[in-house]
mmCIF file of C-alpha atoms in Angstrom:
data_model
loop_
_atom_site.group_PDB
_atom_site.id
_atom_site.type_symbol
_atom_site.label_atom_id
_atom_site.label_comp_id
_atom_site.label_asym_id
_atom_site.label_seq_id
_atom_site.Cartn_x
_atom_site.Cartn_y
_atom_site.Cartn_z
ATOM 1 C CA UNK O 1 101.157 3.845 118.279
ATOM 2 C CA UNK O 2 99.038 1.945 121.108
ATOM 3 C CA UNK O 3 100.511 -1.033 120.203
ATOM 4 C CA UNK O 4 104.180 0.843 120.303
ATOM 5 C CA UNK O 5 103.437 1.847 123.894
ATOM 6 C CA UNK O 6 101.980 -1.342 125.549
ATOM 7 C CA UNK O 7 105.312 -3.051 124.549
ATOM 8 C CA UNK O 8 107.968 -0.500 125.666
ATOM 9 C CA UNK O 9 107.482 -2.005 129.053
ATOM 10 C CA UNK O 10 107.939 -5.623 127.855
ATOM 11 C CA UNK O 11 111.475 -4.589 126.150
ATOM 12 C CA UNK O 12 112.787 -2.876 129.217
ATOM 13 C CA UNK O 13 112.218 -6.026 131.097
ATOM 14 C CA UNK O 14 113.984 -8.247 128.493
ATOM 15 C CA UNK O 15 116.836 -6.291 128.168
ATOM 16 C CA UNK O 16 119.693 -7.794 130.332
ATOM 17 C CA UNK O 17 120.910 -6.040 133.610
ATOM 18 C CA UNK O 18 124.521 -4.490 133.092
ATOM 19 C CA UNK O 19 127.006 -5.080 135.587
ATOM 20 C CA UNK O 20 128.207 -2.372 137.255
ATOM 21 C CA UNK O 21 131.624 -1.824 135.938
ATOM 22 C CA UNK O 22 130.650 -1.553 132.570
ATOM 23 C CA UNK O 23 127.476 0.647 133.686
ATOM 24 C CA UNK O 24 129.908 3.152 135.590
ATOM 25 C CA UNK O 25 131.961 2.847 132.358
ATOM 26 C CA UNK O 26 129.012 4.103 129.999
ATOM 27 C CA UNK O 27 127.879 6.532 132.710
ATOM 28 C CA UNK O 28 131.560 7.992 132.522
ATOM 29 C CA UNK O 29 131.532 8.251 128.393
ATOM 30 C CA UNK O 30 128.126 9.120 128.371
ATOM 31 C CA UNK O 31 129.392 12.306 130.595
ATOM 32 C CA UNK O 32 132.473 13.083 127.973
ATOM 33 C CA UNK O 33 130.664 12.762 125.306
ATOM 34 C CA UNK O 34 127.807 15.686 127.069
ATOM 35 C CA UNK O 35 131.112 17.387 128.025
ATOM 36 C CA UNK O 36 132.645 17.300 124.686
ATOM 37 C CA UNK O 37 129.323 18.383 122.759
ATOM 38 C CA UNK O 38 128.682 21.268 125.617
ATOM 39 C CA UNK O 39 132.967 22.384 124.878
ATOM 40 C CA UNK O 40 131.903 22.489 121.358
ATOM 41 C CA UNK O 41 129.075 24.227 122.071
ATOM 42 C CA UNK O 42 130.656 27.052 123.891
ATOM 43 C CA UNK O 43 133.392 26.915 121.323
ATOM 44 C CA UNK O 44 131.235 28.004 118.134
ATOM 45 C CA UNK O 45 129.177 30.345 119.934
ATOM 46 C CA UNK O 46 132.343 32.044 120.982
ATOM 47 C CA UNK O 47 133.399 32.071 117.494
ATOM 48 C CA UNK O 48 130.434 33.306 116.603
ATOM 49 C CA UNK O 49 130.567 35.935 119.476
ATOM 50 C CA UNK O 50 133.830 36.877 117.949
ATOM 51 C CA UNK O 51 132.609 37.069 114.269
ATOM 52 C CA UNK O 52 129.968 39.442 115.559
ATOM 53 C CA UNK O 53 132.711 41.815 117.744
ATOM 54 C CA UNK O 54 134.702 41.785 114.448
ATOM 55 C CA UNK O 55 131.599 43.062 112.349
ATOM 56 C CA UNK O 56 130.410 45.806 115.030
ATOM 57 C CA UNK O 57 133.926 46.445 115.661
ATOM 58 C CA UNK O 58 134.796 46.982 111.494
ATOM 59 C CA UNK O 59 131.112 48.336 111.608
ATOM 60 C CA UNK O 60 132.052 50.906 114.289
ATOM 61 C CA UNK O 61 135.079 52.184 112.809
ATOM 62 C CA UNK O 62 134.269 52.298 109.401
ATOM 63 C CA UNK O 63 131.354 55.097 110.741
ATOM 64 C CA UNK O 64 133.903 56.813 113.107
ATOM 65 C CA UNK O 65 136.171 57.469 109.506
ATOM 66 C CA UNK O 66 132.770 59.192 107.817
ATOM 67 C CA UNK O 67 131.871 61.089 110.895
ATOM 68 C CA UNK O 68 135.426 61.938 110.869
ATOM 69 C CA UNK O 69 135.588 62.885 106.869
ATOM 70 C CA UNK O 70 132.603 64.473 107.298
ATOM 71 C CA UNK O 71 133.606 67.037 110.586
ATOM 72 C CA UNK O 72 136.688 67.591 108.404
ATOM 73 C CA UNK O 73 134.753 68.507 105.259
ATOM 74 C CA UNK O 74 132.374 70.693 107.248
ATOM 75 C CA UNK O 75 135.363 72.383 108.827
ATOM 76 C CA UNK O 76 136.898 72.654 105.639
ATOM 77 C CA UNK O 77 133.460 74.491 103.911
ATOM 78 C CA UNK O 78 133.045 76.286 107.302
ATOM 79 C CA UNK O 79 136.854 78.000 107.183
ATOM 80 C CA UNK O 80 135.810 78.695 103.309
ATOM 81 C CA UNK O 81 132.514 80.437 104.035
ATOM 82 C CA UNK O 82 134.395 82.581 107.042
ATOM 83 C CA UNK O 83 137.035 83.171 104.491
ATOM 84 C CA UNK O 84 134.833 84.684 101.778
ATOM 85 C CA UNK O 85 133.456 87.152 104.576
ATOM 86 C CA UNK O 86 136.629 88.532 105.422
ATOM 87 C CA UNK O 87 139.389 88.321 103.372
ATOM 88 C CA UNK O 88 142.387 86.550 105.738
ATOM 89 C CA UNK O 89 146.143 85.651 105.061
ATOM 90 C CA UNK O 90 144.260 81.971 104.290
ATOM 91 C CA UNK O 91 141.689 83.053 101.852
ATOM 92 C CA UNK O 92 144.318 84.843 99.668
ATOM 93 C CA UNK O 93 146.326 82.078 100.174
ATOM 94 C CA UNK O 94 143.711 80.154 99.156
ATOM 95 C CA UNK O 95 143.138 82.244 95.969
#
């Protein structure tokens, strides 16, 4: 590793100065390239955003439909419980 880190120096010198043009040039792709990864970045954790919406979304719905069946049953064994109290144009339709 020491030996590693003494030479890093040594290679930076050797290795040629670019001209500019083709510096600016890598600079430029170099920048797409961030730009492209940080668009496909944003674009999978929007998907991913969007997966989760879905899934709350189906989540939420599928719990408003039991609440619903449920008020619906309740209402249904409440107006049978009234109805065997007092005997209504329901309960002997009922029966």
């Amino acid at each position: 590793m020491d030996d590693l880190l003494s030479a890093a120096p040594t290679y930076l010198i050797v290795a040629p100065p670019l001209p500019p043009q083709t510096a600016r040039r890598v600079k430029r792709i170099m920048m797409m390239m961030m730009m492209m990864m940080m668009m496909m970045m944003m674009m999978m954790m929007m998907m991913v955003m969007m997966m989760m919406m879905m899934m709350m979304m189906m989540m939420m719905m599928m719990m408003m439909m039991m609440m619903m069946m449920m008020m619906m049953m309740m209402m249904m064994m409440m107006m049978m419980i009234e109805n065997l109290d007092r005997p209504t144009y329901t309960h002997a339709y009922m029966v």
